[in-house]
Tab-separated table of C-alpha atoms in Angstrom:
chain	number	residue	atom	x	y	z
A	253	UNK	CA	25.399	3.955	-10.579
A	254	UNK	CA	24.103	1.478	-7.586
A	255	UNK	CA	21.363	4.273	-7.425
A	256	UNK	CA	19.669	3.768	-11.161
A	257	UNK	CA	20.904	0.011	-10.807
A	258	UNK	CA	17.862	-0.479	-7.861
A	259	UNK	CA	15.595	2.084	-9.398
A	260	UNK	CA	15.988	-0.509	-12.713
A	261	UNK	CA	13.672	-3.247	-11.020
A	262	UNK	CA	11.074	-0.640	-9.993
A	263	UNK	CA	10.264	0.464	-12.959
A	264	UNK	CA	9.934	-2.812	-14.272
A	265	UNK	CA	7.936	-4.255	-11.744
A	266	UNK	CA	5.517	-0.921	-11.271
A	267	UNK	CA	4.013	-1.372	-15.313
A	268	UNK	CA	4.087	-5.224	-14.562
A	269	UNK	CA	1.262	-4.604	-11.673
A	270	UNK	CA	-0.464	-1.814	-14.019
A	271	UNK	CA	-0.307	-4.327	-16.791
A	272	UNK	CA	-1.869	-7.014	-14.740
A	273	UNK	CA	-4.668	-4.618	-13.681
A	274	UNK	CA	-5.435	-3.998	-17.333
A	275	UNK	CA	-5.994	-7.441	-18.548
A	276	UNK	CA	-7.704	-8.118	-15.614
A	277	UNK	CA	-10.161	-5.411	-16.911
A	278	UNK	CA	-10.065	-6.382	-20.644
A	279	UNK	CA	-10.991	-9.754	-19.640
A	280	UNK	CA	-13.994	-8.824	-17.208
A	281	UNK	CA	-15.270	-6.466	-19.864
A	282	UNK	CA	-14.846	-8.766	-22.615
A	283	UNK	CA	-17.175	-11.230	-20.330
A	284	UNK	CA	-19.773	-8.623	-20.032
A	285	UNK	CA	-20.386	-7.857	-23.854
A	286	UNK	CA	-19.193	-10.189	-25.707
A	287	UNK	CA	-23.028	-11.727	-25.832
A	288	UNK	CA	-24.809	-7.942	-26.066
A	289	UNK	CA	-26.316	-6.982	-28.954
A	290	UNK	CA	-25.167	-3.534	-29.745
A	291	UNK	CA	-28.318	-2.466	-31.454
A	292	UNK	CA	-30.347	-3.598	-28.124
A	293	UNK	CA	-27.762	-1.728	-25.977
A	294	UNK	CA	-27.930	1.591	-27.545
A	295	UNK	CA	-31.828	0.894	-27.572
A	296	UNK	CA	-31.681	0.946	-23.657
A	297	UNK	CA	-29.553	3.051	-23.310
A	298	UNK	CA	-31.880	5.630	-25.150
A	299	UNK	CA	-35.108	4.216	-23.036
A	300	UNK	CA	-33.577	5.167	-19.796
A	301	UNK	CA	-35.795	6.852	-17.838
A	302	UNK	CA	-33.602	10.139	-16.800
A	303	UNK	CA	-35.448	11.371	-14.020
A	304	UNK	CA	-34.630	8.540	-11.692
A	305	UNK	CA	-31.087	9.329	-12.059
A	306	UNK	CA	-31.919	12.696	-10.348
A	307	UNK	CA	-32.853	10.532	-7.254
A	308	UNK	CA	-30.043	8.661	-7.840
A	309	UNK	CA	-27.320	11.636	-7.954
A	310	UNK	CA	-29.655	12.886	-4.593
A	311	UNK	CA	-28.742	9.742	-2.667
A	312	UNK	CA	-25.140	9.243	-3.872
A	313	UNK	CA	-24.660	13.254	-2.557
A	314	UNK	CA	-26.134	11.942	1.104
A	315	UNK	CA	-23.936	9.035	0.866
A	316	UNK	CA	-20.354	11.075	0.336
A	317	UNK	CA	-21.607	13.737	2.752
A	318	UNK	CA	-21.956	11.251	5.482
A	319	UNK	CA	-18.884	9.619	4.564
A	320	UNK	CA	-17.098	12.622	4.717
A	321	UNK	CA	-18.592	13.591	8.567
A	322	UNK	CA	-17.565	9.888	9.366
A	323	UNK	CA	-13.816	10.809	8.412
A	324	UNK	CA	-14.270	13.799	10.992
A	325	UNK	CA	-15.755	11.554	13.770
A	326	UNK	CA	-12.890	9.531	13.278
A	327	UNK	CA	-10.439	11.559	13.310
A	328	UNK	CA	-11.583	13.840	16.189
A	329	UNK	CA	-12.077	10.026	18.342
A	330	UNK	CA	-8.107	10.205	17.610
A	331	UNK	CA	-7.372	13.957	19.258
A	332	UNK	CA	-7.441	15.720	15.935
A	333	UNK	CA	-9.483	19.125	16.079
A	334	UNK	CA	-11.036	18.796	12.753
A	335	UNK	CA	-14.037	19.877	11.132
A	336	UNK	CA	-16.479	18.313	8.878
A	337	UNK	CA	-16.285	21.005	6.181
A	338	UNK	CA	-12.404	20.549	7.261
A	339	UNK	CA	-12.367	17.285	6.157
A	340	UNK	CA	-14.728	18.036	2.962
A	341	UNK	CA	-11.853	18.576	0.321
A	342	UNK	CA	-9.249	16.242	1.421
A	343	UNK	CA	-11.561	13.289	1.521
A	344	UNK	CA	-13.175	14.094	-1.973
A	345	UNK	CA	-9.479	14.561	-3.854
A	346	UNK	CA	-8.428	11.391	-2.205
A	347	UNK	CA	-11.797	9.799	-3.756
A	348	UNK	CA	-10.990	10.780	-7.395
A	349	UNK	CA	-7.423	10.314	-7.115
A	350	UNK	CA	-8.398	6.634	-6.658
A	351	UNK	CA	-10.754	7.167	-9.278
A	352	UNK	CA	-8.125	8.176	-12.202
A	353	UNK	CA	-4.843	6.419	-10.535
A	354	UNK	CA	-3.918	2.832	-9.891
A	355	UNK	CA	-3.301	0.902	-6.545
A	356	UNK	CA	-5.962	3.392	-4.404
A	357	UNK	CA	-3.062	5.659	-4.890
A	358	UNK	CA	-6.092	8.185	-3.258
A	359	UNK	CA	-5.904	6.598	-0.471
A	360	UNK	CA	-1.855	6.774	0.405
A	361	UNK	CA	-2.320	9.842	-0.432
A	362	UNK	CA	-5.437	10.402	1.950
A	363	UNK	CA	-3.203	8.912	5.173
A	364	UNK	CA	0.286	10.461	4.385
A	365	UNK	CA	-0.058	13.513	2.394
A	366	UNK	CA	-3.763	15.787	2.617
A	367	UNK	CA	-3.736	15.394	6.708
A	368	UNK	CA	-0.861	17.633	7.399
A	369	UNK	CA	-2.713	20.539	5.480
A	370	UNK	CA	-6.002	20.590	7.889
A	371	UNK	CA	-3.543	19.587	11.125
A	372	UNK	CA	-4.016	16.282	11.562
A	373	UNK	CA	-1.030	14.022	12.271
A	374	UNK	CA	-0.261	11.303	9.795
A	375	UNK	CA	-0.561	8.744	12.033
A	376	UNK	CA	-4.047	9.534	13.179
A	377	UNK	CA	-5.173	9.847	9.606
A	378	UNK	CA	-3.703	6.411	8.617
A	379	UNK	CA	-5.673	4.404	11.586
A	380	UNK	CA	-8.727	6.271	10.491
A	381	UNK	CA	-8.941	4.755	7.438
A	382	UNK	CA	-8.184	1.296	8.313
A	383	UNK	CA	-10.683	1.324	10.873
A	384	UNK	CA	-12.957	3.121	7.946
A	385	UNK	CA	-12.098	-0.270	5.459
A	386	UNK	CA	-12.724	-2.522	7.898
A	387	UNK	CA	-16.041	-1.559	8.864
A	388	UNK	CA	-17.029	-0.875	5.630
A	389	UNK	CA	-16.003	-4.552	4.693
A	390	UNK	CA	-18.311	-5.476	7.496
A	391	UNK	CA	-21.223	-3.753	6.728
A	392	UNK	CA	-20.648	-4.729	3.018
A	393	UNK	CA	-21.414	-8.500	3.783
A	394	UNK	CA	-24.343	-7.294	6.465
A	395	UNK	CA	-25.867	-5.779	3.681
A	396	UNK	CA	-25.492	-8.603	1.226
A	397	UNK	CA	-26.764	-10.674	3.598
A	398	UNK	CA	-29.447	-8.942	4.145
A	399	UNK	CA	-30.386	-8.619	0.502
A	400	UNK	CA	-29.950	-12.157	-0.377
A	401	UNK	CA	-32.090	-13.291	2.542
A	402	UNK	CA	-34.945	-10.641	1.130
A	403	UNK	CA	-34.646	-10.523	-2.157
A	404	UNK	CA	-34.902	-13.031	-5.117
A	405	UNK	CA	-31.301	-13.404	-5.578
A	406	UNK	CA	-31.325	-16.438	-3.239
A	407	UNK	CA	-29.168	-18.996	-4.899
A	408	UNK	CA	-25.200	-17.465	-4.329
A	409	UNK	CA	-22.737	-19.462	-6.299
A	410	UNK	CA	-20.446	-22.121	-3.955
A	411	UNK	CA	-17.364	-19.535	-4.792
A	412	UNK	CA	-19.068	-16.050	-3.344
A	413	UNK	CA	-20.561	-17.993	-0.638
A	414	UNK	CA	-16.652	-18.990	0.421
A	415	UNK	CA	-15.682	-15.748	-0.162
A	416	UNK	CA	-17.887	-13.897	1.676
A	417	UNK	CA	-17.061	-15.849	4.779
A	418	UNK	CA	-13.496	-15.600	4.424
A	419	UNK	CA	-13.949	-11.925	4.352
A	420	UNK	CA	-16.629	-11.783	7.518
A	421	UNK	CA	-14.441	-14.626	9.275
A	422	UNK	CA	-10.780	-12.032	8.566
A	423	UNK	CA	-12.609	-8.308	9.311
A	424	UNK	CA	-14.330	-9.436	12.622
A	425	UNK	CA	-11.245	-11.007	13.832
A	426	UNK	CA	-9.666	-8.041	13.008
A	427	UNK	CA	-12.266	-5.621	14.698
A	428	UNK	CA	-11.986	-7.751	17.996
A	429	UNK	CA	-8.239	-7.944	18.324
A	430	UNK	CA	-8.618	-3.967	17.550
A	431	UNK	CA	-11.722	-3.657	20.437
A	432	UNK	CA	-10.601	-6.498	22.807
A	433	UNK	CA	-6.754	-6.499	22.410
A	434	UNK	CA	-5.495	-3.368	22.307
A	435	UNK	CA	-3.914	-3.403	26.016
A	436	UNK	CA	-1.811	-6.008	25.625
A	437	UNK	CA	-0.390	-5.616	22.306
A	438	UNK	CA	0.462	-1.651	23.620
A	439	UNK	CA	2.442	-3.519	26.515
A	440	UNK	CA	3.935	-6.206	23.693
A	441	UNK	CA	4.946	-2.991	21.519
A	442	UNK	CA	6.156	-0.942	24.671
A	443	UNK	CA	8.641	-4.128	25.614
A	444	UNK	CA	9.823	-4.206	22.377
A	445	UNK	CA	10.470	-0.741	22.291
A	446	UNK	CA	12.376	-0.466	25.365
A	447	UNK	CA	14.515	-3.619	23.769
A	448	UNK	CA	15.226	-2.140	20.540
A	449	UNK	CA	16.038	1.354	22.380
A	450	UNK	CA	18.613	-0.913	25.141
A	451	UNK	CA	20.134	-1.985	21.857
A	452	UNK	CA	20.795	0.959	20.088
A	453	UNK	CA	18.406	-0.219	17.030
A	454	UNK	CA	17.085	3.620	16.352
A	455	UNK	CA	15.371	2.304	13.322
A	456	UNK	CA	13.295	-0.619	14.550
A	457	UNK	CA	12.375	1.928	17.723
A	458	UNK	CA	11.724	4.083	15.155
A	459	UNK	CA	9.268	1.470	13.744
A	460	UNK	CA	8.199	-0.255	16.112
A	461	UNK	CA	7.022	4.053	18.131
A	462	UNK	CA	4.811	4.272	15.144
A	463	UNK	CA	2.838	0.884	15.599
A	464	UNK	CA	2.548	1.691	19.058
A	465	UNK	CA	0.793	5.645	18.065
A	466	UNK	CA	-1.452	3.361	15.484
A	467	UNK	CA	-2.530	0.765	17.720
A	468	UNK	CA	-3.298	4.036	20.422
A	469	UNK	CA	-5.068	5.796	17.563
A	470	UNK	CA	-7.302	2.577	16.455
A	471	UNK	CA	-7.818	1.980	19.910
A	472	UNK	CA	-9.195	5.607	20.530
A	473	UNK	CA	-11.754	5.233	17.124
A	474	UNK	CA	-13.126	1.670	18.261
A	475	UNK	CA	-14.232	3.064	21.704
A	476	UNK	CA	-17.984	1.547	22.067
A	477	UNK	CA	-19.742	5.023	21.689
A	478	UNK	CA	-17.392	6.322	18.474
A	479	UNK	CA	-17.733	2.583	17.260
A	480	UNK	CA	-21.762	2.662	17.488
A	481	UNK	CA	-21.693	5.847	15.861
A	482	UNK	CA	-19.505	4.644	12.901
A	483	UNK	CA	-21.413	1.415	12.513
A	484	UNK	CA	-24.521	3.935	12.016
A	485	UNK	CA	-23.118	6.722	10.102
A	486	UNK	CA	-21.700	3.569	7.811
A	487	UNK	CA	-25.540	1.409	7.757
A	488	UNK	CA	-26.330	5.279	5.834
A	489	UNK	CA	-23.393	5.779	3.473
A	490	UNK	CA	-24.310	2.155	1.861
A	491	UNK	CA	-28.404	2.793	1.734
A	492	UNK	CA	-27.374	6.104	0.475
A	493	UNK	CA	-25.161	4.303	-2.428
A	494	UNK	CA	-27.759	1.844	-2.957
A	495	UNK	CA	-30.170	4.293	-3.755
A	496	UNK	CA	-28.084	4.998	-7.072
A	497	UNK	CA	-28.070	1.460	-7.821
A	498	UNK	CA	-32.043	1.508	-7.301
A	499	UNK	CA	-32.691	4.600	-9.336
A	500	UNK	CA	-30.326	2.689	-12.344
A	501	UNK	CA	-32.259	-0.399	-12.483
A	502	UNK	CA	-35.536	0.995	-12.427
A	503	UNK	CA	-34.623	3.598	-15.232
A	504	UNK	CA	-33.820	0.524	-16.824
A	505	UNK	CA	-37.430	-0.867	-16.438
A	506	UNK	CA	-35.821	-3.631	-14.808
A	507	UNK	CA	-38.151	-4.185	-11.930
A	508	UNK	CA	-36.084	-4.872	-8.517
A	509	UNK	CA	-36.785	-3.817	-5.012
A	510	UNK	CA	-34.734	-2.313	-2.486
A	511	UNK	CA	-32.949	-5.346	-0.977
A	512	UNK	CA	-32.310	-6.678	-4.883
A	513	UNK	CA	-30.614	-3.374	-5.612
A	514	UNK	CA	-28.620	-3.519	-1.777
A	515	UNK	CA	-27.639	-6.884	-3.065
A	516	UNK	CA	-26.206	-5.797	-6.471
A	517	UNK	CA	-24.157	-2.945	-5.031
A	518	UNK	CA	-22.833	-4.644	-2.252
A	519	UNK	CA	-21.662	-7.285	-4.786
A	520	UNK	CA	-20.577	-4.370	-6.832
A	521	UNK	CA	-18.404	-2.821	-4.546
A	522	UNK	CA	-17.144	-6.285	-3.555
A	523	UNK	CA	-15.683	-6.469	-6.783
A	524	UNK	CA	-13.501	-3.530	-6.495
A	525	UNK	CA	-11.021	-5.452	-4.184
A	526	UNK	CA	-10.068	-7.305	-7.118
A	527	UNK	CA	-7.104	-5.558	-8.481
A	528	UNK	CA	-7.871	-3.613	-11.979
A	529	UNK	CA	-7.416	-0.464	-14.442
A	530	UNK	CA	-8.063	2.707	-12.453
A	531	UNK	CA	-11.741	3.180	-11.689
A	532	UNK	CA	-12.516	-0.159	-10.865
A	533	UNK	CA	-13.115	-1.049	-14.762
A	534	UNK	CA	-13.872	-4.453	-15.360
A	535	UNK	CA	-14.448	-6.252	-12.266
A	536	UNK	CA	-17.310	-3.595	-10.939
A	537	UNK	CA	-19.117	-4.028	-14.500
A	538	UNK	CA	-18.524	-7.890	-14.781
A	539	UNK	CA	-20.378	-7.777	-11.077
A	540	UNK	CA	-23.104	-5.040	-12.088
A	541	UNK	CA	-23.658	-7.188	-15.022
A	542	UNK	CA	-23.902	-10.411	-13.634
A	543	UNK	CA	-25.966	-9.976	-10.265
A	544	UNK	CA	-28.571	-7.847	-12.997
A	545	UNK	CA	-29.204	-10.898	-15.089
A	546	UNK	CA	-29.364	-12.900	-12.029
A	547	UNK	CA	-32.607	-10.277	-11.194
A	548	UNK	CA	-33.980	-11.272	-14.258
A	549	UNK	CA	-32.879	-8.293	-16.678
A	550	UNK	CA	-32.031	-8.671	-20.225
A	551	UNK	CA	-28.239	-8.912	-21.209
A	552	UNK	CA	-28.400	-5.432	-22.823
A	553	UNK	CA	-30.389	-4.031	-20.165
A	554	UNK	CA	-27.759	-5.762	-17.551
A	555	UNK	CA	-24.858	-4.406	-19.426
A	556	UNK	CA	-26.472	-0.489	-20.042
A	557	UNK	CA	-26.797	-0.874	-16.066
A	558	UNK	CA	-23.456	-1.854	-15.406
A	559	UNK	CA	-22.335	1.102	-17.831
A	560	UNK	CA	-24.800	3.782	-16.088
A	561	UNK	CA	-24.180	2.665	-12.647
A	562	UNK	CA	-20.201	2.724	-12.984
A	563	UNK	CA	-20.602	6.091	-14.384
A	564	UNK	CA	-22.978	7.524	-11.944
A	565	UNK	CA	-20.617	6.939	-9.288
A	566	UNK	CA	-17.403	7.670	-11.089
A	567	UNK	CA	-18.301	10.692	-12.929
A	568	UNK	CA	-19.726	12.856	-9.883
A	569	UNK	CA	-17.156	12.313	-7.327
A	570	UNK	CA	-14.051	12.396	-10.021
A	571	UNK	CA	-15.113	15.747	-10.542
A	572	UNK	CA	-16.040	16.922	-7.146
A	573	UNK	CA	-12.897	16.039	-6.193
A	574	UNK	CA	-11.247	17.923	-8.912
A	575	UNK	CA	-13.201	20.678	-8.250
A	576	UNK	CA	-11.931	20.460	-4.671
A	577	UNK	CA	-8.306	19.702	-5.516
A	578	UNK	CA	-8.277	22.740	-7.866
A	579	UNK	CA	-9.781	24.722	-5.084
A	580	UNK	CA	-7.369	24.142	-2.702
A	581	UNK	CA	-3.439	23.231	-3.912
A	582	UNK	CA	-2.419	23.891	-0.399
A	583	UNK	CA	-3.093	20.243	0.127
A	584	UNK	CA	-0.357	18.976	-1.490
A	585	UNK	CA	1.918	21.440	0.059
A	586	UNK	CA	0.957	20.897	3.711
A	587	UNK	CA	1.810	23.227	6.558
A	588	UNK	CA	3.419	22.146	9.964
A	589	UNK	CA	1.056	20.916	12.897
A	590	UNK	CA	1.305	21.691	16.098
A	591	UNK	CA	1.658	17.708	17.383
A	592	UNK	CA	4.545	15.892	15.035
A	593	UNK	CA	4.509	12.481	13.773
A	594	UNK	CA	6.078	10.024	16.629
């Protein structure tokens, strides 16, 4: 009985957050067409210029196979023996489970479930991708930056502009206390540990062994050499996925250089952190759509790019992934590793 009693508010609250997420969506999408002209929209949509999205699909293949060889340079920085084509299937099931589930369910998944199958421990896999997020945050708002300095998108509305520094202001903090502070919040954890263990508190040493294997781990991928090399490897993955964005626009006829389209996507992917349907609906298009007008595209042409540039990323890498999850099952079995979870 107490058992279903505290499942009862769980599956309450779970279609509560879903719901939320939804109308969040419905909203953002109602924003985006509620001014289109449908006739003009289908009329763009059948003017698109089809072999730039061949260069488009080129560059977002560079992008995820440099992402993907970041995950293993990661990784390996935290003692795992891993490969590139190791890390190949894991990393693109965890991409379209985000894809077609809510929360980034991909990426729990990613950290706690796919690494025991190629023999990496849980731990290590979970402080790769925070470290992954937070540079990726980072080099979001670099590129933004950059595009908005170079391109004619100059004028940022007061509430982006606060944003934006929130978010540089929070990840760099983060990236020094994880580069610069390391030492002594190991010897913070360690005392704490040896407290809890004086105590008898099993579970809170329990706890508290895992920060300390996290903090080690982070520490270990935010070395200055495996740090340059993911600020690099990072600098490609988001040309790469601007290149997509480029190839849209101008298949479009909407006429935007490089640092216009590296401003759209990194506003684009911005967007995502905004909590939504599965897929990003909503926000990413509401984004897409806006920053597009801003470059001085028509509302039908800002909405068929929006649509186009949503599904060039979504469509590919949902079914790569598939194709990789179907491939291999074994990684939602897992096998045992030789070095266990602390």
């Amino acid at each position: 009985m107490n058992s279903a009693q505290d499942n009862a508010p769980r599956r309450k609250q779970f279609p509560l957050r879903q719901l939320i997420g939804v109308g969040i969506s419905a909203v953002c999408l109602v924003l985006v067409f509620r001014k289109v002209d449908i006739g003009q929209l289908r009329a763009a949509l059948e003017n698109f210029k089809w072999h730039f999205l061949a260069l488009g699909m080129a560059s977002l293949a560079i992008d995820y196979a440099v992402r993907i060889q970041r995950w293993a340079v990661l990784l390996r920085a935290g003692d795992a023996e891993v490969t590139g084509w190791a890390c190949t299937a894991p990393f693109l099931g965890s991409i379209t489970l985000n894809n077609v589930l809510p929360l980034r369910a991909g990426d729990l998944v990613r950290a706690l479930v796919f690494p025991s199958a190629i023999g990496v421990r849980r731990i290590t896999a979970t402080a790769s991708l925070l470290l992954e997020r937070l540079v990726d945050m980072l080099t979001l708002l670099l590129s933004l930056g950059i595009g908005l300095s170079l391109s004619p998108l100059a004028h940022v509305p007061e509430w982006l502009g606060r944003s934006v520094a929130g978010l540089a202001v929070g990840g760099c903090v983060a990236l020094f206390m994880i580069v610069a502070l390391h030492r002594p919040v190991l010897k913070l954890l360690a005392s704490l540990h040896a407290v809890a263990e004086r105590r008898g508190s099993s579970k809170i040493g329990g706890a508290i062994a895992l920060l300390i294997d996290l903090t080690r781990d982070a520490a270990g991928m935010s070395r200055p050499r495996v740090l340059g090399a993911l600020v690099l490897l990072s600098a490609i993955i988001w040309v790469g996925e601007t290149g997509l964005f480029w190839a849209v626009l101008h298949g479009l006829a909407i006429d935007a250089t490089f640092p216009a389209a590296l401003t759209i996507m990194a506003v684009a992917t911005l967007s995502t952190l905004v909590p939504s349907s599965p897929g990003y609906v909503g926000p990413f298009h509401l984004a897409a759509y806006s920053a597009a007008v801003m470059l001085g595209g028509s509302p039908a042409q800002s909405a068929s790019f929006a649509v186009l540039a949503h599904l060039g990323l979504w469509l590919p890498t949902t079914l790569a992934g598939s194709i990789a999850i179907l491939a291999k099952p074994a990684l939602f079995k897992g096998r045992s590793v030789a070095r266990p979870d602390a």
